[in-house]
Amino acid sequence: MTMRIVVCVKYVPDATGDRYFADDLTTDREAVDGLLSELDEYAVEQALQIAEAADDAEITVLTVGPEDAKDALRKALSMGADKALHVEDDALHGTDVLGTSLVLAKAVEHTGYDLVLCGMASTDGGMGVLPAILAERLGVPQMTLLSELAVQDGVVTGRRDGDSASEELRAVLPAVVSVTDQSGEARYPSFKGIMAAKKKPLESLDLSDVGIEEDQVGLENAWTTVLEATKRPARTAGTIVNDEGEGGKQLAAYLADGRFV
Amino acid sequence: MERNLFDEQHDAFRATVRQFMAKEVAPHMPEWEAAGMVPRELFKKTAQIGINGLQVPEAFGGAGVDSFLLNAIVFEEIGYAAASLGGLQVHLNTVLPYFLEYANDEQKSRWFPGFADGDLIASIAMTEPGTGSDLAGMTTTAVRDGDDYILNGAKTFITGGINADLVIVVARTSRDGDNRRDGLSLLVVEAGMEGFVRGRNLEKLGLKSSDTAELLFDQVRVPARNVLGAEGGAFAMLTSNLAQERLSISITAQATATAALNLAIDYVRERKVFGRRVADFQNTKFVLADCATELEAAQALIDRAILALDTGTLTPADAAKVKLFATETQARVIDRCLQLHGGYGYMREYPISRLYADARVTRIFGGTSEVMKSVISKSLAL
């Protein structure tokens, strides 16, 4: 039977560019280039490796986001995913992680799944809790922050490297798994992959398609509110100590003055 | 100005190449410059994302693209990253066209799969210690002996000469006839052939990450089945691809000058002198405005030439005009961008100094600016 892998990905502002906020204090996506979140590329890569090792697997990439978020899906398709699912709806603007996880859960159920893969966090919001909430909503096991994983005979196994220990984990599918940036470098989309992606199916759904009411999502219904966003002041130049025999003392004095010691 | 040459697939491929250059190339440039060459494995990696096989026919594992737009994207992105991959550039933009045009079916099946997957990188050996632009004056000889040719001679300034697995060697196979352009042939010499010796990796002013070699051929036995195209017909073959080679050099000149402008913009916004940002001085603004304007003009010329090359209408004189203008523009722009860096611009740890040194040769290789002017003046019926 075909193993159905769904990879949840996010379209984020380029992390190397400046960040801007719109008037309603949501991320301004018009002002900067967007792309597939780098941390989600690791999830796509693991999905591809699992599919390559399996007899029969199909990878669906799923995103919730505005029209431009299709770029993130196309990139995942050009890396080798089989099809894409895009939930877009004007009512989704400003949705928080609770709302997003609800939409993802409904969309995942809509398309069918054995394994849901996520990155460890988004590079813009950086919450990192979505995979856990998603697993709760789906009512399936969660194995988060894995740096290594494999799937065999309907069982997913993996390793989570913590500060003090490495844990070997296993769960019976269906399950939700998130992977870290230590799980293995993501492949680059090849030219042939880019050309092939053109012909792969990309389906768009709105909220009604996945059975969600407008009052369950959106900025109005978020559990938290951003009150203010202030640009961080530019970093000031550091202090340079020239060692002319007194360097050590100067350093110690600096640390003492700043109450660092 | 917005460029209108590219579609969505082009943009997606550019994004891949940009990411690749940022991760796999740019951070290693200092180390490769010190080593005098890039590691051979890099060309396996470029093959994995499809760069090497773009123009190789699909039957041999390539993508079978006949447009030059994708090559342009690759070498623009290398230039924007303030990097240089000379061996790859020569392989794809100068040498591969000879194979695509002149290889017979047996040669295609022997070499093309390796071109597509990065196992084979080729170079071309034209210049000799005694001849540069005067191709007809070369002294390397290949004398028929049964099913082989016996090759003797020396070549120099061979870009990619250390890393190359195959080298197209231009040699004289006959001295018959009155026309000294007749009797030159292209022989494909393979790594490991007895008597094929790679000499020094030459120390250059710039382009330090490109291997540039002297190659020696001492009684090398080259099978006749390694002759590319018609025996004796090399002169016409060699001049047939000059337009693409010169456009390729122009594209790199433009991209590296664009990188220099961006480096200068970043620098002058950060750097303070006399209590103000360098960017706040009117001189800085005017210099960079000039640079941006000249680059815009050069880009317009190059973009038109890329489209003309694709439609087969780029004449040798057209390509010469593009190379002359683009490389002279590159020199002026990079020089002024370095000046805005002050003393730091002269330090090797600042990429602008590398761009400055790298730029000097673009007015020399692929035909000097003076040769370009000769070509152009011929088209004026002078």
XYZ file of C-alpha atoms in Angstrom:
643
model
C 0.000 0.000 0.000
C 1.164 3.505 -0.734
C 2.618 5.296 2.283
C 1.118 8.769 2.351
C 3.566 11.368 3.624
C 2.394 14.925 4.175
C 5.029 17.598 4.741
C 3.797 20.830 6.320
C 5.801 23.781 5.056
C 5.696 27.524 5.555
C 6.310 30.413 3.219
C 8.366 32.950 5.174
C 10.104 36.279 4.552
C 13.740 35.816 3.536
C 15.558 35.612 6.864
C 18.577 37.422 5.419
C 16.492 40.485 4.523
C 14.984 43.219 6.687
C 11.714 42.511 8.479
C 8.738 44.807 8.240
C 5.346 44.912 9.894
C 2.052 45.917 8.319
C -0.288 48.456 9.963
C -2.088 45.666 11.834
C 1.305 44.470 13.160
C 1.269 41.241 11.149
C 4.296 40.368 9.046
C 4.441 42.559 5.957
C 4.884 40.057 3.137
C 4.737 42.628 0.363
C 7.945 44.372 1.377
C 10.306 41.399 1.292
C 10.928 38.338 -0.824
C 9.418 35.173 0.526
C 10.662 31.634 0.323
C 10.246 28.102 1.628
C 11.358 28.196 5.277
C 14.867 26.783 5.421
C 13.968 24.670 8.447
C 11.137 23.059 6.460
C 13.572 22.042 3.727
C 14.967 19.507 6.195
C 11.490 17.982 6.552
C 11.093 17.801 2.767
C 14.504 16.140 2.522
C 13.615 13.511 5.125
C 10.331 12.840 3.345
C 12.222 12.307 0.088
C 14.682 9.934 1.734
C 11.891 7.941 3.379
C 10.013 7.768 0.075
C 13.164 6.657 -1.761
C 13.706 3.866 0.749
C 10.065 2.758 0.647
C 8.548 0.497 -1.975
C 5.681 2.827 -2.600
C 5.214 6.291 -1.143
C 3.644 9.554 -2.135
C 4.682 12.925 -0.780
C 2.209 15.785 -0.493
C 3.478 19.195 0.558
C 0.962 21.310 2.380
C 0.966 24.979 3.223
C -1.408 27.550 4.641
C -0.730 31.030 3.370
C -1.327 33.760 0.821
C -1.163 33.356 -2.954
C 2.620 33.793 -3.045
C 3.025 30.804 -0.722
C 2.686 28.681 -3.859
C 6.376 29.509 -4.399
C 7.247 27.446 -1.336
C 5.158 24.552 -2.639
C 6.771 24.753 -6.073
C 10.197 24.609 -4.523
C 9.278 21.479 -2.568
C 7.828 19.963 -5.744
C 11.029 20.756 -7.628
C 13.006 19.048 -4.858
C 10.965 15.923 -5.608
C 7.624 15.944 -3.742
C 4.751 14.500 -5.768
C 1.890 16.917 -5.251
C 0.964 20.042 -3.370
C -1.941 21.326 -1.367
C -2.465 25.013 -0.671
C -5.040 26.313 1.795
C -5.623 29.975 1.043
C -8.449 32.166 2.181
C -8.653 35.896 2.893
C -10.108 35.056 6.308
C -6.802 33.401 7.257
C -4.886 36.690 7.475
C -3.247 37.036 10.888
C -4.088 33.495 12.063
C -2.013 32.353 15.057
C -0.464 28.957 15.680
C -3.682 27.550 17.164
C -5.686 28.504 14.114
C -2.986 27.378 11.706
C -2.692 24.006 13.406
C -6.462 23.579 13.086
C -6.355 24.324 9.359
C -3.401 21.985 8.855
C -5.105 19.202 10.808
C -8.257 19.498 8.706
C -6.266 19.639 5.486
C -4.138 16.641 6.474
C -7.297 14.659 7.242
C -8.824 15.864 3.993
C -5.965 14.506 1.904
C -5.223 11.392 3.996
C -1.919 10.577 5.708
C 0.267 7.976 7.349
C 3.131 10.258 8.319
C 3.117 14.021 8.810
C 6.535 15.672 8.719
C 7.345 19.189 9.922
C 10.412 21.345 10.378
C 11.518 22.172 13.937
C 10.130 25.736 13.806
C 9.386 28.442 11.289
C 12.189 30.886 10.601
C 9.834 33.858 11.003
C 7.450 33.055 13.884
C 9.824 30.629 15.537
C 7.172 29.087 17.794
C 8.268 25.490 17.306
C 5.132 24.110 18.944
C 3.035 23.542 15.864
C 3.986 19.875 15.340
C 2.951 19.037 18.906
C -0.365 20.883 18.636
C -1.019 19.288 15.258
C -0.448 15.801 16.686
C -2.859 16.568 19.512
C -5.494 17.778 17.089
C -5.064 14.669 14.950
C -4.967 12.419 18.009
C -1.841 10.597 16.877
C 1.642 10.073 18.385
C 4.191 12.852 18.115
C 7.951 12.520 17.861
C 9.453 15.976 17.805
C 12.905 17.413 17.169
C 14.425 14.288 15.646
C 17.878 14.443 14.154
C 17.530 11.020 12.552
C 14.553 8.948 11.496
C 13.480 5.936 9.480
C 10.206 4.245 8.626
C 9.777 0.509 8.345
C 6.711 -1.729 8.395
C 4.414 1.021 9.578
C 6.674 2.083 12.424
C 8.679 5.277 12.610
C 11.862 5.273 14.658
C 14.198 8.115 15.354
C 16.687 9.831 17.610
C 16.256 13.038 19.542
C 19.503 14.611 20.695
C 19.054 16.613 23.861
C 21.573 18.514 25.946
C 22.118 15.663 28.375
C 21.012 12.558 26.496
C 20.063 11.101 23.146
C 16.702 9.370 23.113
C 15.748 6.587 20.717
C 12.047 6.824 19.976
C 9.479 4.812 18.106
C 5.825 5.274 17.190
C 3.296 3.363 15.164
C 1.938 5.227 12.145
C 0.005 7.386 11.686
C 2.183 9.902 13.513
C 3.507 13.457 13.425
C 7.280 13.932 13.314
C 9.366 17.081 13.347
C 13.026 17.131 12.340
C 15.873 19.448 13.274
C 18.496 21.118 11.125
C 20.834 18.285 12.147
C 18.823 15.691 10.209
C 20.811 16.103 7.004
C 21.350 18.838 4.413
C 18.445 19.348 2.075
C 19.077 18.739 -1.610
C 18.965 21.584 -4.102
C 16.192 21.516 -6.657
C 17.830 20.396 -9.906
C 17.026 21.880 -13.280
C 15.201 18.709 -14.262
C 13.312 18.794 -10.946
C 12.225 22.363 -11.665
C 10.978 21.394 -15.117
C 9.176 18.323 -13.748
C 7.510 20.386 -10.999
C 5.635 22.354 -13.631
C 3.564 19.290 -14.425
C 2.846 18.184 -10.850
C -0.609 18.783 -9.346
C -1.032 21.799 -7.072
C -4.485 21.928 -5.515
C -5.935 25.003 -3.815
C -8.511 24.736 -1.036
C -10.387 27.398 0.888
C -11.706 27.193 4.434
C -15.065 25.732 3.446
C -13.285 22.910 1.566
C -11.717 21.735 4.811
C -14.785 22.430 6.950
C -13.583 25.419 8.956
C -15.663 28.475 9.871
C -14.200 31.951 9.438
C -14.621 32.706 13.151
C -12.189 29.886 14.046
C -9.227 31.643 12.393
C -7.855 35.082 11.527
C -6.337 37.951 13.441
C -9.570 38.653 15.333
C -9.656 35.156 16.755
C -5.991 34.808 17.647
C -5.386 34.003 21.325
C -2.671 36.626 21.621
C -2.443 40.148 20.267
C 0.665 42.022 19.196
C 0.358 45.452 20.820
C 3.438 47.074 19.429
C 6.391 46.297 17.163
C 9.499 48.444 17.398
C 12.533 48.102 15.183
C 15.534 47.070 17.206
C 18.070 49.910 17.343
C 21.201 49.459 15.258
C 24.062 47.838 17.151
C 26.554 50.320 18.469
C 30.244 49.926 17.835
C 32.050 47.775 20.400
C 34.941 48.814 22.612
C 38.370 48.024 21.259
C 41.114 47.332 23.753
C 44.646 47.714 22.430
C 46.980 45.579 24.486
C 50.031 47.639 25.359
C 50.839 45.663 28.459
C 47.695 46.685 30.316
C 45.204 44.785 28.104
C 44.263 42.229 30.733
C 43.577 44.875 33.342
C 41.526 46.909 30.890
C 39.444 43.853 30.023
C 38.881 43.070 33.697
C 37.899 46.683 34.349
C 35.465 46.596 31.436
C 33.816 43.436 32.755
C 33.663 44.861 36.279
C 32.197 48.194 35.101
C 29.507 46.401 33.157
C 28.829 44.146 36.170
C 29.497 41.108 33.994
C 31.625 39.600 36.790
C 15.389 48.260 -15.096
C 13.477 45.044 -15.041
C 14.947 42.433 -17.350
C 12.410 40.671 -19.525
C 14.337 37.613 -20.697
C 13.347 35.178 -18.024
C 10.284 33.102 -17.169
C 9.228 31.364 -13.922
C 11.364 28.282 -14.506
C 14.380 30.469 -15.151
C 13.727 32.294 -11.887
C 13.377 29.018 -9.983
C 16.628 27.738 -11.457
C 18.331 31.016 -10.584
C 17.156 30.611 -6.982
C 18.689 27.133 -6.857
C 21.981 28.324 -8.320
C 22.049 31.311 -5.962
C 21.514 29.087 -2.944
C 24.192 26.714 -4.212
C 26.719 29.515 -4.723
C 25.994 31.009 -1.295
C 26.503 27.679 0.474
C 28.896 25.618 -1.612
C 31.097 28.186 -3.326
C 31.309 31.679 -1.827
C 32.468 30.581 1.657
C 35.291 28.509 0.128
C 36.719 31.101 -2.238
C 39.631 32.175 0.003
C 40.693 28.564 0.551
C 40.413 27.713 -3.159
C 42.314 30.861 -4.079
C 45.111 29.745 -1.778
C 45.060 26.270 -3.334
C 45.152 27.717 -6.861
C 42.166 25.674 -7.961
C 38.731 24.454 -6.996
C 38.352 20.835 -5.878
C 37.386 18.535 -8.727
C 34.410 17.236 -6.656
C 32.734 20.630 -7.002
C 31.911 19.795 -10.611
C 30.098 16.654 -9.449
C 27.981 18.844 -7.190
C 27.204 21.335 -9.951
C 26.176 18.360 -12.094
C 23.745 17.200 -9.404
C 21.746 20.399 -9.690
C 21.819 20.055 -13.448
C 24.301 22.759 -14.416
C 26.701 20.506 -16.324
C 23.995 18.758 -18.307
C 21.882 21.752 -19.332
C 22.811 21.540 -23.006
C 23.699 17.845 -23.165
C 21.009 15.944 -25.133
C 18.408 14.123 -23.026
C 19.389 10.765 -24.518
C 22.718 11.079 -22.683
C 21.297 12.210 -19.352
C 21.246 15.950 -19.955
C 18.358 18.379 -20.196
C 18.752 19.033 -23.914
C 18.264 22.789 -23.643
C 19.461 24.725 -26.669
C 18.963 28.191 -25.181
C 21.927 30.045 -23.681
C 19.687 31.767 -21.102
C 20.297 29.112 -18.461
C 24.068 29.264 -18.909
C 23.743 33.022 -18.553
C 21.878 32.553 -15.267
C 24.563 30.203 -13.911
C 27.452 32.517 -14.655
C 25.579 35.608 -13.509
C 24.992 33.969 -10.152
C 28.646 32.958 -9.879
C 29.602 36.565 -10.596
C 27.036 38.047 -8.213
C 28.578 35.856 -5.498
C 31.923 37.540 -6.296
C 33.209 34.079 -7.159
C 34.756 32.581 -10.254
C 34.689 29.045 -11.589
C 36.910 29.389 -14.641
C 37.217 25.693 -15.384
C 33.458 25.212 -15.426
C 32.969 28.317 -17.530
C 35.426 27.145 -20.159
C 33.974 23.637 -20.086
C 30.353 24.729 -20.544
C 30.548 27.875 -22.615
C 33.645 27.369 -24.720
C 34.404 23.649 -25.024
C 31.049 21.879 -24.829
C 29.754 23.668 -27.948
C 32.518 22.014 -30.007
C 31.455 18.594 -28.781
C 27.760 19.353 -29.336
C 28.430 20.553 -32.842
C 31.143 18.218 -34.070
C 31.167 14.971 -32.058
C 30.058 11.907 -34.029
C 27.593 9.394 -32.571
C 30.289 7.112 -31.190
C 32.028 10.060 -29.474
C 28.721 11.325 -28.090
C 27.924 7.986 -26.468
C 31.473 7.783 -25.115
C 31.666 11.256 -23.551
C 28.235 12.870 -23.183
C 27.005 10.799 -20.210
C 30.153 11.867 -18.341
C 29.569 15.516 -19.248
C 26.012 15.321 -17.894
C 26.873 13.678 -14.560
C 30.050 15.633 -13.908
C 32.474 12.727 -14.362
C 34.091 14.470 -17.314
C 35.277 18.061 -17.484
C 36.927 19.251 -20.664
C 39.291 22.039 -21.502
C 40.723 23.380 -24.728
C 44.373 23.981 -25.592
C 44.853 26.572 -28.295
C 47.434 29.061 -27.090
C 51.110 28.177 -27.387
C 54.045 29.929 -25.810
C 54.661 31.522 -29.227
C 51.084 32.112 -30.451
C 48.027 33.735 -28.940
C 45.410 35.269 -31.163
C 47.358 34.114 -34.244
C 45.920 30.598 -34.356
C 47.281 29.804 -37.787
C 50.804 30.227 -36.497
C 50.746 27.316 -34.073
C 53.472 24.712 -34.074
C 51.987 21.728 -32.212
C 51.852 18.836 -34.668
C 49.917 15.596 -35.000
C 51.286 13.100 -37.511
C 49.219 10.153 -38.686
C 50.616 6.733 -37.750
C 48.263 3.869 -38.584
C 45.053 4.298 -36.554
C 46.625 6.967 -34.383
C 48.137 10.407 -34.467
C 51.426 11.168 -32.790
C 51.038 14.508 -31.007
C 53.958 16.765 -30.129
C 54.040 20.295 -28.783
C 53.432 22.623 -25.866
C 50.403 24.699 -24.876
C 50.037 27.382 -22.254
C 47.464 29.476 -20.369
C 45.059 26.511 -20.426
C 42.144 27.309 -18.122
C 41.070 24.191 -16.266
C 44.169 22.418 -17.549
C 44.931 20.763 -14.217
C 41.400 19.533 -13.449
C 40.355 18.587 -16.988
C 39.697 14.953 -17.866
C 39.613 15.697 -21.588
C 41.555 18.358 -23.435
C 40.776 19.401 -26.983
C 44.201 20.089 -28.465
C 44.503 22.161 -31.594
C 47.329 20.751 -33.686
C 48.645 21.000 -37.204
C 47.952 17.779 -39.115
C 49.167 19.003 -42.496
C 51.063 21.814 -44.188
C 49.636 21.304 -47.638
C 48.002 24.114 -49.531
C 48.661 27.829 -49.667
C 46.272 28.861 -46.916
C 48.051 28.674 -43.554
C 44.628 28.353 -41.879
C 44.198 24.922 -43.442
C 45.575 21.767 -41.881
C 44.627 22.411 -38.227
C 42.690 19.659 -36.416
C 41.043 19.107 -33.028
C 42.314 16.076 -31.114
C 40.729 14.996 -27.847
C 43.488 14.019 -25.434
C 42.433 12.025 -22.378
C 43.906 12.184 -18.896
C 46.462 9.420 -18.460
C 47.553 9.147 -22.092
C 51.251 8.397 -22.175
C 53.361 11.474 -22.901
C 50.618 13.918 -21.852
C 52.205 15.972 -19.077
C 50.558 18.748 -17.125
C 53.113 21.384 -16.296
C 52.914 24.130 -13.734
C 49.679 25.564 -12.419
C 50.562 29.108 -13.476
C 50.584 31.913 -10.906
C 48.300 34.667 -12.082
C 47.477 38.217 -11.008
C 43.854 37.250 -10.426
C 41.373 34.414 -10.978
C 43.443 32.531 -8.465
C 40.865 29.797 -7.915
C 41.049 28.821 -11.593
C 43.734 26.343 -12.506
C 45.661 27.634 -15.499
C 48.243 25.226 -16.813
C 51.046 24.560 -19.196
C 50.455 21.308 -21.037
C 53.155 19.286 -22.757
C 52.648 16.599 -25.371
C 55.610 14.345 -25.976
C 54.916 11.664 -28.579
C 51.345 11.256 -27.326
C 49.539 8.523 -29.248
C 45.986 9.789 -29.838
C 43.577 7.393 -31.575
C 42.074 8.759 -34.779
C 38.622 8.154 -33.321
C 39.424 11.028 -30.919
C 39.557 13.565 -33.747
C 36.677 16.007 -33.374
C 35.070 17.128 -36.622
C 36.790 17.121 -39.996
C 40.551 16.667 -40.080
C 42.165 19.899 -41.196
C 39.027 21.958 -40.619
C 39.710 23.267 -37.112
C 40.205 26.917 -38.008
C 36.611 27.368 -39.138
C 35.368 25.352 -36.148
C 37.335 27.464 -33.698
C 36.032 30.735 -35.049
C 32.417 29.489 -35.181
C 31.942 29.608 -31.405
C 33.749 32.858 -30.664
C 30.535 34.857 -30.344
C 29.265 32.639 -27.507
C 32.630 32.594 -25.771
C 32.873 36.378 -25.884
C 29.307 36.840 -24.709
C 30.044 34.456 -21.838
C 33.013 36.610 -20.797
C 30.812 39.704 -21.027
C 28.160 38.139 -18.795
C 30.746 37.389 -16.127
C 32.226 40.880 -16.459
C 28.808 42.417 -15.935
C 27.903 40.168 -13.012
C 31.152 40.713 -11.140
C 30.932 44.477 -11.696
C 27.385 44.331 -10.320
C 28.741 42.460 -7.312
C 31.357 45.200 -6.880
C 28.671 47.886 -6.935
C 26.700 46.026 -4.264
C 29.817 45.561 -2.136
C 30.587 49.266 -2.437
C 27.034 50.245 -1.520
C 27.166 48.046 1.581
C 30.578 49.389 2.521
C 29.844 53.101 2.170
C 26.662 52.757 4.204
C 28.596 51.249 7.102
C 31.933 53.033 6.962
C 32.259 56.386 8.733
C 34.875 59.075 8.080
C 34.982 62.583 9.519
C 31.877 61.727 11.520
C 29.704 60.899 8.523
C 28.920 57.792 6.565
C 30.941 57.597 3.355
C 27.567 57.243 1.617
C 26.641 60.745 2.785
C 29.336 62.441 0.713
C 28.202 63.769 -2.624
C 31.240 62.307 -4.367
C 30.224 58.827 -3.252
C 26.675 59.299 -4.466
C 27.835 60.592 -7.848
C 30.424 57.855 -8.356
C 27.948 55.102 -7.546
C 25.236 56.732 -9.657
C 27.670 56.686 -12.593
C 28.500 53.027 -11.947
C 24.833 52.040 -11.756
C 24.074 53.880 -14.986
C 26.955 52.336 -16.901
C 25.994 48.879 -15.667
C 22.408 49.431 -16.761
C 23.617 50.269 -20.256
C 25.942 47.270 -20.418
C 23.160 44.994 -19.163
C 20.815 46.200 -21.894
C 23.479 45.412 -24.494
C 24.195 41.992 -23.026
C 20.544 41.036 -22.723
C 19.979 41.888 -26.373
C 23.020 39.828 -27.295
C 21.833 36.794 -25.306
C 18.537 36.816 -27.195
C 20.397 37.315 -30.494
C 22.661 34.356 -29.724
C 19.582 32.211 -29.105
C 18.060 33.199 -32.432
C 21.385 32.725 -34.228
C 21.746 36.347 -35.256
C 24.668 37.426 -33.048
C 27.463 38.228 -35.506
C 31.167 38.099 -34.589
C 31.267 41.891 -34.797
C 28.227 42.178 -32.504
C 29.839 39.901 -29.941
C 33.068 41.878 -30.176
C 31.203 45.119 -29.451
C 29.527 43.534 -26.442
C 32.783 42.161 -25.044
C 34.632 45.424 -25.625
C 31.945 47.493 -23.918
C 31.181 45.091 -21.076
C 34.774 44.423 -20.069
C 35.827 48.073 -20.291
C 32.773 48.987 -18.193
C 33.672 46.269 -15.705
C 37.175 47.710 -15.326
C 35.938 51.261 -14.720
C 33.177 50.245 -12.314
C 35.285 47.911 -10.193
C 38.145 50.394 -10.047
C 35.849 53.124 -8.719
C 34.120 50.755 -6.291
C 37.508 49.758 -4.910
C 38.482 53.425 -4.542
C 35.451 53.977 -2.301
C 36.762 51.233 -0.003
C 39.951 53.217 0.641
C 42.834 51.201 2.051
C 40.620 48.241 2.926
C 39.868 47.836 -0.759
C 43.503 46.913 -1.306
C 43.384 44.116 1.298
C 42.856 40.577 -0.020
C 40.386 39.833 2.750
C 37.942 42.231 1.107
C 36.256 40.603 -1.922
C 36.477 43.887 -3.850
C 40.241 43.412 -4.147
C 39.708 39.964 -5.627
C 37.214 41.371 -8.134
C 39.708 44.051 -9.104
C 42.461 41.543 -9.778
C 40.101 39.133 -11.533
C 38.799 41.843 -13.825
C 42.099 42.699 -15.449
C 42.191 39.657 -17.704
C 38.731 40.042 -19.233
C 40.143 42.686 -21.565
C 42.777 40.171 -22.634
C 41.410 36.630 -22.824
C 38.920 35.506 -25.413
C 40.526 38.123 -27.655
C 42.002 41.388 -26.393
C 40.134 44.685 -26.551
C 42.415 45.554 -29.465
C 41.434 42.386 -31.311
C 37.776 43.254 -30.613
C 38.330 46.651 -32.215
C 39.945 44.994 -35.239
C 36.951 42.670 -35.630
C 34.534 45.567 -35.300
C 36.464 47.759 -37.722
C 36.419 44.997 -40.338
C 32.625 45.081 -40.154
C 32.834 48.810 -40.942
C 34.529 47.995 -44.254
C 37.633 49.919 -43.301
